[in-house]
XYZ file of C-alpha atoms in Angstrom:
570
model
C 7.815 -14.771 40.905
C 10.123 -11.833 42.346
C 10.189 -9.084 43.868
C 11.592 -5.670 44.171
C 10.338 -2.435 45.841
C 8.046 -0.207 43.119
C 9.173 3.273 42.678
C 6.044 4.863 42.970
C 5.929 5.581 39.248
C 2.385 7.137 37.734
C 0.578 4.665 35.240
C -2.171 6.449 34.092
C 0.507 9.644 33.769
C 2.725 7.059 31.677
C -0.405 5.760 29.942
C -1.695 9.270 29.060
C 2.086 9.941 27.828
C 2.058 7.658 25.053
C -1.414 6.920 24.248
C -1.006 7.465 20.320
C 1.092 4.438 20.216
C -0.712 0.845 19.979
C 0.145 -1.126 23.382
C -0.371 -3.190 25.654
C 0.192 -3.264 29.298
C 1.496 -5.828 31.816
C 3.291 -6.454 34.728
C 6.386 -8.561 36.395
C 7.673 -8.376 40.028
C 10.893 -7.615 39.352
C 13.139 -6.655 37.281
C 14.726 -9.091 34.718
C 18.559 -10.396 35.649
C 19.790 -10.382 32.324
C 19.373 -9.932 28.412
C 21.635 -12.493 27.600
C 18.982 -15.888 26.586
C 21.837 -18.399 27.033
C 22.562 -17.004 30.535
C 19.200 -16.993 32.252
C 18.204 -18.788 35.112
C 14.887 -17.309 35.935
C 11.504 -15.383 35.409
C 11.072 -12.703 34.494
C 12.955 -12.871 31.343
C 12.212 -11.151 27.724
C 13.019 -13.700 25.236
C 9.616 -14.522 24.426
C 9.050 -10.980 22.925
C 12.567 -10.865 21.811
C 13.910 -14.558 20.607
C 12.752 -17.437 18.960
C 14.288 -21.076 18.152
C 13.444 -22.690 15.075
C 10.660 -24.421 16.569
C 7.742 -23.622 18.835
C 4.774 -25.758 20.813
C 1.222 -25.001 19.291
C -0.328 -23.504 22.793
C -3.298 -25.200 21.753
C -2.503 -28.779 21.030
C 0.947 -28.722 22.677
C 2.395 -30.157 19.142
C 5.833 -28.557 18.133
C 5.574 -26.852 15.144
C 7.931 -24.603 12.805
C 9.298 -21.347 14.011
C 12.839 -19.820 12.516
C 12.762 -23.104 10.806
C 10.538 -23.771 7.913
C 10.768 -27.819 7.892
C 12.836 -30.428 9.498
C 13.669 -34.310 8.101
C 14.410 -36.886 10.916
C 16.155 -39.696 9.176
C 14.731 -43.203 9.989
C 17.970 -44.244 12.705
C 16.591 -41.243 14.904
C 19.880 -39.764 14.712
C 19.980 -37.255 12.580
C 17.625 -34.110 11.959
C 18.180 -31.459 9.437
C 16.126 -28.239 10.195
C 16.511 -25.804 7.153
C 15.758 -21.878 7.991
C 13.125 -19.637 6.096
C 13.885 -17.886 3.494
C 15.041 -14.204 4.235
C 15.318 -14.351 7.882
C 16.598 -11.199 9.726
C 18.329 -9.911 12.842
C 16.432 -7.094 14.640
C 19.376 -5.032 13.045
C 18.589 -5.890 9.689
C 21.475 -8.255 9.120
C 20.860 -11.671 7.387
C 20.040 -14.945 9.995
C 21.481 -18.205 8.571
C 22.534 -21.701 9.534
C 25.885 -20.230 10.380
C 24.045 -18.487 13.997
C 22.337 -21.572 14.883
C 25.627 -23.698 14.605
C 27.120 -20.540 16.901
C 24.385 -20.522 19.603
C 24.578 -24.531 20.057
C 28.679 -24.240 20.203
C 27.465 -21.393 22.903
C 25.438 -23.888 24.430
C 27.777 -26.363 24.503
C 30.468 -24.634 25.797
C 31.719 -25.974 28.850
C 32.989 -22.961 30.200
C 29.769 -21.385 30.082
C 27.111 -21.715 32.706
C 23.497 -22.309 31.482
C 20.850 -24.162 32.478
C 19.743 -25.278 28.934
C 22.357 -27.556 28.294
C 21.332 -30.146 31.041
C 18.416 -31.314 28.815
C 20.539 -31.799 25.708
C 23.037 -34.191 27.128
C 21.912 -37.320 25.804
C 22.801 -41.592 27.522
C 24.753 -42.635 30.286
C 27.773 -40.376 29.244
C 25.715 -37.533 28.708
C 27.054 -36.712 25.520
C 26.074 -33.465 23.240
C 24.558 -33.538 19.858
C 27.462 -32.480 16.819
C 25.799 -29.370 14.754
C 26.669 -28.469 11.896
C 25.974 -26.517 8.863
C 25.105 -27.319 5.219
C 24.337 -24.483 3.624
C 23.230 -21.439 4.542
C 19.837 -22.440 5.227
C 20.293 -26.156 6.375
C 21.479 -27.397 9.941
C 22.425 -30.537 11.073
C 21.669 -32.433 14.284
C 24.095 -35.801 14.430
C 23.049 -37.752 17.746
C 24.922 -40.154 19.527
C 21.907 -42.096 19.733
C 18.132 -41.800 19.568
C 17.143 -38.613 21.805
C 13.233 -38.783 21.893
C 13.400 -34.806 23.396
C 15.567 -33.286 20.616
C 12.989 -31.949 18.180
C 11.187 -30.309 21.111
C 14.725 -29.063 22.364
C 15.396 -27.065 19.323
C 13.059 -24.112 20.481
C 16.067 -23.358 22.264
C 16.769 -19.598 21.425
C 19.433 -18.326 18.452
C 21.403 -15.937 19.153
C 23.595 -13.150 17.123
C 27.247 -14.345 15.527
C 27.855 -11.115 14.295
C 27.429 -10.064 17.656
C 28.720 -12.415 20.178
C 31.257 -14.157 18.904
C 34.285 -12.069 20.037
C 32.754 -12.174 23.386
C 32.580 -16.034 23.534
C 35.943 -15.892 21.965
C 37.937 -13.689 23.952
C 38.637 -13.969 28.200
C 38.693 -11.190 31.333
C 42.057 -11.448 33.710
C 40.744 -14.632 35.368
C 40.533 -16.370 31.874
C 36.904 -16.284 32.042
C 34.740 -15.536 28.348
C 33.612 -12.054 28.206
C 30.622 -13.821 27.192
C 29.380 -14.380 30.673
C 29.066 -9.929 31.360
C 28.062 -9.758 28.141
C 24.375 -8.190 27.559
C 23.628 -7.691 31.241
C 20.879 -5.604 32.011
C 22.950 -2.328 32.075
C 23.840 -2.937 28.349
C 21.549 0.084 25.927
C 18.960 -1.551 24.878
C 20.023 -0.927 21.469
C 23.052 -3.368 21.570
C 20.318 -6.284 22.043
C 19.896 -8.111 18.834
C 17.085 -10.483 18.664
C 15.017 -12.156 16.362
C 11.854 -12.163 17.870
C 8.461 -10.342 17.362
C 9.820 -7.353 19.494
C 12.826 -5.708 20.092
C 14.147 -3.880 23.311
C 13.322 -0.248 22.941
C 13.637 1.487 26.376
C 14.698 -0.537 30.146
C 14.644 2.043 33.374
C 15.559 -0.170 36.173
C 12.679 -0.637 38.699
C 10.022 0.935 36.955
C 9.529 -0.736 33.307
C 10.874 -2.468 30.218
C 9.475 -1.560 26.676
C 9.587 -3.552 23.969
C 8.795 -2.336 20.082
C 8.323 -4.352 17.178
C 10.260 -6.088 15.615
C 10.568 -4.376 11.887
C 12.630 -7.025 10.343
C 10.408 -10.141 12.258
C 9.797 -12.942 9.949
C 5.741 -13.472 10.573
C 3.244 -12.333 7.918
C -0.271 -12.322 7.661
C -2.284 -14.250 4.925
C -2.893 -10.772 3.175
C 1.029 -10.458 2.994
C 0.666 -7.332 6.284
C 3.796 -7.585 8.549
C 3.442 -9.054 12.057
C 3.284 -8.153 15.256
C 0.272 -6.179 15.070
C 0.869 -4.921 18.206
C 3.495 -1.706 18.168
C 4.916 -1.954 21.915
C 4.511 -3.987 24.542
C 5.490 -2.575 28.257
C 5.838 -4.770 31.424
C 5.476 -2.744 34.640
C 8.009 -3.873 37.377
C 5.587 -3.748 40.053
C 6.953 -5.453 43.486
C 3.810 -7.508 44.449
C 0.718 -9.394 43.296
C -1.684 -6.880 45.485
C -0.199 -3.620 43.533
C -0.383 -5.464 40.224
C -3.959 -6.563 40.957
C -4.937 -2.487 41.879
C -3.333 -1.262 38.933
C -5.322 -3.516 37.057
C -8.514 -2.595 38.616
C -7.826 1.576 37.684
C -7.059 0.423 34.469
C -2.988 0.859 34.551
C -2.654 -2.892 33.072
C -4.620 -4.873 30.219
C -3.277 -7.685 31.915
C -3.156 -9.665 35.102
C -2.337 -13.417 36.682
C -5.567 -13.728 38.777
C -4.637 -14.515 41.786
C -7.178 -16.768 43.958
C -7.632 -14.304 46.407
C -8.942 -11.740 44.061
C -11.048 -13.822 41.488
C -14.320 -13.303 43.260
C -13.861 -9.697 43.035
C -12.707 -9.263 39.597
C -15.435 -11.644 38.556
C -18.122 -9.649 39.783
C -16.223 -6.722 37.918
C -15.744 -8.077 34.644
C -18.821 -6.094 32.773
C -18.010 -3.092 34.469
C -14.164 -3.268 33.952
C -14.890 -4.538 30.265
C -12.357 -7.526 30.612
C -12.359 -11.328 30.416
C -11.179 -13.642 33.075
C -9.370 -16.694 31.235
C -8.874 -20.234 32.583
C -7.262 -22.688 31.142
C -7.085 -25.825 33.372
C -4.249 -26.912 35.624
C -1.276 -24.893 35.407
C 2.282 -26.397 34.448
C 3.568 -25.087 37.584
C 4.448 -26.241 40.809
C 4.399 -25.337 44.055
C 6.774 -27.120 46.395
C 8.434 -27.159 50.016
C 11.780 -28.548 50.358
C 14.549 -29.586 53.040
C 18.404 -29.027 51.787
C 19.085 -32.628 51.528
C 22.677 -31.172 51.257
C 24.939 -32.997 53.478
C 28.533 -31.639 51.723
C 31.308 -28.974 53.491
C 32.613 -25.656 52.121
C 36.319 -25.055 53.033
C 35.049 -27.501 56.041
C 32.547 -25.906 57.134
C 29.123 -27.945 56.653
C 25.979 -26.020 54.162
C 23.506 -27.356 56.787
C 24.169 -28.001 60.664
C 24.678 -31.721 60.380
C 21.566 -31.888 63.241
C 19.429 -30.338 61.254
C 20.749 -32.417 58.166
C 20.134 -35.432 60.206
C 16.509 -34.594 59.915
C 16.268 -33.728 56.996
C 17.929 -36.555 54.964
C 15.443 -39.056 57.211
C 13.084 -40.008 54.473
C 10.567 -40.744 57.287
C 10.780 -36.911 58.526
C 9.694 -35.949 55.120
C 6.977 -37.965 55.058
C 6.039 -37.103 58.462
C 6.135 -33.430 57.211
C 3.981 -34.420 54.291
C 1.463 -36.078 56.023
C 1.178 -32.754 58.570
C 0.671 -30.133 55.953
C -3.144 -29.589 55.377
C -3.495 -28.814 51.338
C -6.885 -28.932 51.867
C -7.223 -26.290 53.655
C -4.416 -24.600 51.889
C -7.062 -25.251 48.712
C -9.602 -23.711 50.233
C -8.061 -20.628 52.090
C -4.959 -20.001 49.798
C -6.568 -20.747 46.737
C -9.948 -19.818 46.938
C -11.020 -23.255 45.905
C -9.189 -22.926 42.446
C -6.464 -25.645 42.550
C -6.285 -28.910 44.180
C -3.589 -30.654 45.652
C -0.345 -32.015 43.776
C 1.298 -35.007 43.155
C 3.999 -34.610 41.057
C 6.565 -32.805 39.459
C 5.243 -33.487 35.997
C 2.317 -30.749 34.153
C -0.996 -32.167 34.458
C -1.424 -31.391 31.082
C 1.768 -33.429 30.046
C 1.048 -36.794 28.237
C 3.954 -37.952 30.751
C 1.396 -37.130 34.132
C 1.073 -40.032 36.285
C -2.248 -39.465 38.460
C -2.398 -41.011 41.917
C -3.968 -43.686 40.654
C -1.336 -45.288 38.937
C 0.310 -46.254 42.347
C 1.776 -42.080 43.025
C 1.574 -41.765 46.722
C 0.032 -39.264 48.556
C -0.172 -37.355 51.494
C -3.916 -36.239 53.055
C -3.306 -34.602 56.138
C -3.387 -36.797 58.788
C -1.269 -35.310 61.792
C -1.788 -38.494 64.016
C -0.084 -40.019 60.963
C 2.722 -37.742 60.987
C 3.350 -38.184 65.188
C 3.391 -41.777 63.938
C 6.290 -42.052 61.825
C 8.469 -39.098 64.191
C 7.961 -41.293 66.802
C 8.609 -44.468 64.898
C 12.227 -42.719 63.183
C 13.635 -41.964 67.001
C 11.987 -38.657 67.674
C 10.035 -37.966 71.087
C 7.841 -35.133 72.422
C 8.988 -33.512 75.787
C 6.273 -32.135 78.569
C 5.429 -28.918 76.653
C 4.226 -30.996 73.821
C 7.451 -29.783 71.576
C 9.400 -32.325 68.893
C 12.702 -33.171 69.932
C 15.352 -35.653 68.467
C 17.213 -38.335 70.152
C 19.551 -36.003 71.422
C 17.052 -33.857 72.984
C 17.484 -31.164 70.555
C 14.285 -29.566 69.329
C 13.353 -29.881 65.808
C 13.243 -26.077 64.250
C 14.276 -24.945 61.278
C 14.303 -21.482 59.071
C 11.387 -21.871 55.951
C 12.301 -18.932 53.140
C 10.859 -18.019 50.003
C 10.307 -15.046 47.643
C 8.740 -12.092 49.848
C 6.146 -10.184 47.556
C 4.596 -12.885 46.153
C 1.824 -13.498 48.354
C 0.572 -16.822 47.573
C 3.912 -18.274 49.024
C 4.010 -16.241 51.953
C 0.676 -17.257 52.926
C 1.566 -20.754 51.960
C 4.633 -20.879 54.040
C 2.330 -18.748 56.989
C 0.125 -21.707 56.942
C 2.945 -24.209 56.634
C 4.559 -22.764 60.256
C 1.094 -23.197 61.646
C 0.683 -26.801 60.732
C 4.140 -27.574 61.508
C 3.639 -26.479 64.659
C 0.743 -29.026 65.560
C 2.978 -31.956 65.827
C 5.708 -30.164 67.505
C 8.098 -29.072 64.741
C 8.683 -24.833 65.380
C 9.221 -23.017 62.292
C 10.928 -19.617 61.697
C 9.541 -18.499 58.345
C 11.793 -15.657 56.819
C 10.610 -13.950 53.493
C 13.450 -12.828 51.160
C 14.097 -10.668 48.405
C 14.435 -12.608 45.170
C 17.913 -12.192 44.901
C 18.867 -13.287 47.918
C 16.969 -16.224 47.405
C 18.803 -17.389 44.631
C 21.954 -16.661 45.986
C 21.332 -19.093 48.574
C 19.687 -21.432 46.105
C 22.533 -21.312 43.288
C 25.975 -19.638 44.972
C 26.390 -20.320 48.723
C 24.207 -23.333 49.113
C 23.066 -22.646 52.450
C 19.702 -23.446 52.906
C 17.489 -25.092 55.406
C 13.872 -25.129 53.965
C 11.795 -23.685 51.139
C 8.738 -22.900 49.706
C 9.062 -22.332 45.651
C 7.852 -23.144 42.304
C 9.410 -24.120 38.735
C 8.330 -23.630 35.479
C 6.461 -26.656 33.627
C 5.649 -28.053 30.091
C 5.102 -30.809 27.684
C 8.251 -32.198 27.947
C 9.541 -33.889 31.030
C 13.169 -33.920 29.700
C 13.155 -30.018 30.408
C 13.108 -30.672 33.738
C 16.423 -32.698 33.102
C 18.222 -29.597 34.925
C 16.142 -30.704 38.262
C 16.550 -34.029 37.965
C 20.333 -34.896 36.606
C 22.828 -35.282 39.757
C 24.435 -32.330 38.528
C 21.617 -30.111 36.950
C 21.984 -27.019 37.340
C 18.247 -26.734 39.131
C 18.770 -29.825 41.013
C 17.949 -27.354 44.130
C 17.413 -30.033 46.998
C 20.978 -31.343 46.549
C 23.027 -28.890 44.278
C 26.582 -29.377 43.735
C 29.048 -26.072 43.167
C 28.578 -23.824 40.627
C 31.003 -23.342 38.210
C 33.829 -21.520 39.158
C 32.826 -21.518 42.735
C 34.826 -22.973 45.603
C 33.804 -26.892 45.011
C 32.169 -29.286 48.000
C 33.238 -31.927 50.092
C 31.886 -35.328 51.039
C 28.498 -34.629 48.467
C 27.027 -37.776 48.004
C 23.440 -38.623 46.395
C 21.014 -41.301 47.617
C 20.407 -44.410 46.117
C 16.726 -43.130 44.655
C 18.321 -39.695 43.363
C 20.587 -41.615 41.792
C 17.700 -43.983 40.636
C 15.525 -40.689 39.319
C 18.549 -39.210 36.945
C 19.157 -42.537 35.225
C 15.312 -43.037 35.019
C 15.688 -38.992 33.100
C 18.740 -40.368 30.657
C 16.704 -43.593 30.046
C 13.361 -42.256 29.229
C 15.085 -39.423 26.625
C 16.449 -42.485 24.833
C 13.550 -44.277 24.923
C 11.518 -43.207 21.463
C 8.462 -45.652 22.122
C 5.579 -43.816 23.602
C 4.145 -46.433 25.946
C 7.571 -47.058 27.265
C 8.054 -43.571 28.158
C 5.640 -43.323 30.013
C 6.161 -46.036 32.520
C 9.414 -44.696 32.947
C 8.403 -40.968 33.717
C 5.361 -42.803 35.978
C 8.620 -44.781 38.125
C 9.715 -41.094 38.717
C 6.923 -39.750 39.813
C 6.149 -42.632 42.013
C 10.250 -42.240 43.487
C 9.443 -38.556 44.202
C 6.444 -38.539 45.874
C 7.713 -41.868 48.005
C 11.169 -39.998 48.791
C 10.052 -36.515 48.762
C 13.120 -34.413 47.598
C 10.292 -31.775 46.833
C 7.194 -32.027 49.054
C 4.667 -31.249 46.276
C 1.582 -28.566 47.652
C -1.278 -27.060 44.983
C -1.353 -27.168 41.400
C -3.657 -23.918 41.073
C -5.332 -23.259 38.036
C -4.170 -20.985 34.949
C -6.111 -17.927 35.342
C -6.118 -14.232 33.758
C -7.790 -11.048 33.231
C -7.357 -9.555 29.889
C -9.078 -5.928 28.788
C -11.334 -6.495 26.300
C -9.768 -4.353 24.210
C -7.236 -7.198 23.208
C -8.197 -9.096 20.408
C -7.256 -12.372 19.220
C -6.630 -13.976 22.628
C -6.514 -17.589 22.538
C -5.227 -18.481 26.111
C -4.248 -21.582 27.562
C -2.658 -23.207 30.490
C -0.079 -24.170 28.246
C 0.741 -20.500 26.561
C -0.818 -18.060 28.634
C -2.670 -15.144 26.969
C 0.552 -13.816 24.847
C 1.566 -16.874 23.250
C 0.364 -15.808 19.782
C 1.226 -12.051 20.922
C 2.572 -11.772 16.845
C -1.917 -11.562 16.021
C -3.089 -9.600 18.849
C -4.430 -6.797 17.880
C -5.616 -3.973 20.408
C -8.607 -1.422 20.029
């Protein structure tokens, strides 16, 4: 999902380096923004090697099931859960895990002078009110709710984190009387400092070129003959700055894994004998792909995010639909994705019990330009003599499109986005950028026209609380300031935003199934009839994995690493 430039490093030279040593091989784009769990706001990220919560989700039947935690009791109100820890648990630096660092990481979480995006999808009714946690002993938490929270077992994957380590950080301020907390574990801190409690533990980070990870000696996991787990001694991601470099160092045998990338499964499928590996698929990702105007219309020391022409546009929910309607997915299907995906309809996984196919009354949009012309002309829009969109001003519709340069699905999805655009008058100026720049624009300065970009997915739709919430912290299409930024003027939400967040606090306190449902289904049919994300291709879940990895049980759901703690390698 990012990018930065490769460094021209040797694999095979690397691999030849440390071949004694049981590995295995991947790659990211980019280099990961931080070690700190409670401070990340994107991929890639390590805590799945190196943290764990004290529960999980079974990649196979999507259940939650124990983790740091051995059992849990819900009491019958809903509004209390006690969670109490395994016996013996251990930092990566051999000191004891109790109750005592899961009551520190949710007082962490909760802290209100801390930025994170997790603690969106804990707050819990109308008032948005956080759970009271507490300890009982030194193996048993507590979890007092305000009320019924239907997400909160799920939630409490969340990752623990070190009190013998943190605490004086969260405790003690920098000159401008913020928590040390927040530079605390950035990716310039020795890897050594980094205490997890996950399978592995940070071993070696040079910036650029690759992150290794060793195992965990003090990680809880055994087998059923009593042998410690991971099997697995080290695992090394790559940074490798796009999809075509990760897909040749696959292919000369520099990887054991890849993400197969549409564009290259007919290849590596005729190659899978040869190349002794195994192409996975595992159904509809839990992704999404989306385009998306800055529905933004607030001021920054009075000066406006968006020109308020361009804003005028935007915020027309008959533009968006016009845009919709001329963006051909098919095609995009076919050319983009090779055939593997199909187009998307909602913000919700397919596989999420919560996915409300079209069906159910979800609009959507086949590509009809005619359609689109339509509703421009309909909303006050004309068409001059060269055939180009203009407003009622006479000023022509055009707008800047960015997205993450080196991932190439998006920049051929935003390509073919300017092209399509462009057949009912609309001129595009599509602009790559480096990940970080990206976000920047996305999170800090707020200034924005268009986007093409994907989130993360899951069982749960309450984790996409942060998206959702008037002022999540991924609520990208309309974000209000950071913390500790310089705050906006005149932001305002419309009627169905507003209508989509309380639909989010309703359905978490809603613990009957069927109702839940038809809440999460109103949302879906809001976004798709609103459009604050114009929804593209939901590809499928595909990757290669050398054969010489054992034990894979992959999944749209968990990927091929999921149960990295019994892969073995030959």
């Amino acid at each position: 999902m990012v990018i930065l430039p490769t460094t021209g490093c040797n694999l095979d030279q690397f691999a030849r380096a440390e071949a004694d040593v049981p590995r295995l091989v991947s790659s990211v784009l980019s280099d990961p923004k931080t070690f700190n769990p409670i401070l990340s706001q994107e991929s890639p990220n390590i805590f799945s090697f190196t943290f764990e919560g004290l529960t999980t989700t079974d990649a196979i039947t999507g259940d939650t099931v124990p983790a740091l935690a051995e059992s849990w009791e819900m009491s019958e109100d809903g509004q209390t859960l006690v969670f109490t820890l395994r016996e013996g648990l251990r930092w990566s630096d051999g000191e004891p895990l109790t109750a005592a660092d899961v009551v520190f990481t949710y007082d962490v979480l909760f802290n209100p002078d801390i930025p994170t995006n997790s603690r969106d999808g804990f707050r819990i009714g109308t008032q948005g009110l956080l759970p009271s946690v507490t300890q009982l002993d030194d193996r048993r938490v507590q979890f007092s709710l305000p009320e019924p929270f239907a997400p909160m077992l799920r939630n409490t994957a969340l990752d623990i984190i070190p009190e013998h380590i943190l605490r004086s950080a969260v405790e003690t301020t920098d000159a401008q009387g913020n928590p040390l907390f927040l530079s605390t574990w950035g990716t310039d801190t020795p890897p050594t400092q980094i205490i997890g409690n996950g399978p592995y533990r940070l071993a070696r980070y040079v910036p650029g070129e690759r992150v290794i990870f060793e195992r965990n000696p003090y990680y809880w996991r055994q087998d059923d003959q009593g042998n410690p787990q991971p099997y697995v001694e080290q695992v090394v991601w790559q940074v490798i700055g796009s999809t075509d470099n990760a897909f040749l160092q696959f292919r000369s045998g520099g990887l054991d894994l890849v993400a197969v990338q549409p564009d290259f499964f007919s290849l590596l499928k005729r190659e899978e004998d040869r190349g002794d590996f195994s192409i996975f698929e595992g159904g509809p990702s839990l992704g999404t792909n989306f385009f998306a105007f800055n529905l933004n219309q607030a001021s920054r020391n009075g000066r406006p995010l968006v020109d308020p022409v361009r804003s005028r546009w935007f915020n027309s929910v008959a533009f968006r639909q016009a845009v919709s309607y001329g963006i051909d997915r098919d095609t995009m299907v076919n050319n983009i994705f090779q055939g593997l995906g199909e187009p998307q309809t909602s913000p919700i996984s397919v596989p999420s019990p919560y996915y409300a196919p079209p069906e159910m009354g979800v609009r959507t949009y086949d590509y009809d330009p005619e359609k689109a012309r339509e509703l421009l002309l309909a909303d006050g829009f004309e068409y001059n003599a060269a055939g180009q969109l203009v407003d009622d001003a006479g000023n022509r519709v055009r707008f800047t499109l960015i997205t993450n340069s080196g991932n190439k699905i998006r920049e051929s999805i935003g390509a073919q986005i300017r092209n399509d655009l462009e057949k009912i008058g609309i001129q595009v100026d599509f602009q790559p950028l480096a990940f970080n720049a990206l976000v920047d624009r996305l999170t800090d300065s707020l200034e924005w026209e268009a986007l093409v970009l994907g989130l993360t997915g899951g069982v749960e739709p309450n984790g996409g609380a942060n998206v959702w919430l008037l002022d999540g912290a991924l609520h990208a299409f309309n974000q209000q300031a950071a913390p500790g930024s310089d705050p906006l003027e005149g932001w305002q939400a419309a009627d169905w935003e507003t209508r989509i967040a309380d639909l989010y606090i309703q359905a978490a306190q809603e613990v009957d199934e069927e109702r839940r449902f038809e809440l999460y289904k109103e949302t879906q049919q809001l976004t798709q009839e609103y459009l604050p994300f114009i929804y593209l291709i939901n590809n499928l879940s595909l990757t290669a994995v050398r054969n010489r990895v054992d034990g894979v049980k992959y999944t749209a759901l968990g990927g091929a690493l999921w149960n990295i703690y019994e892969l073995t390698v030959d």
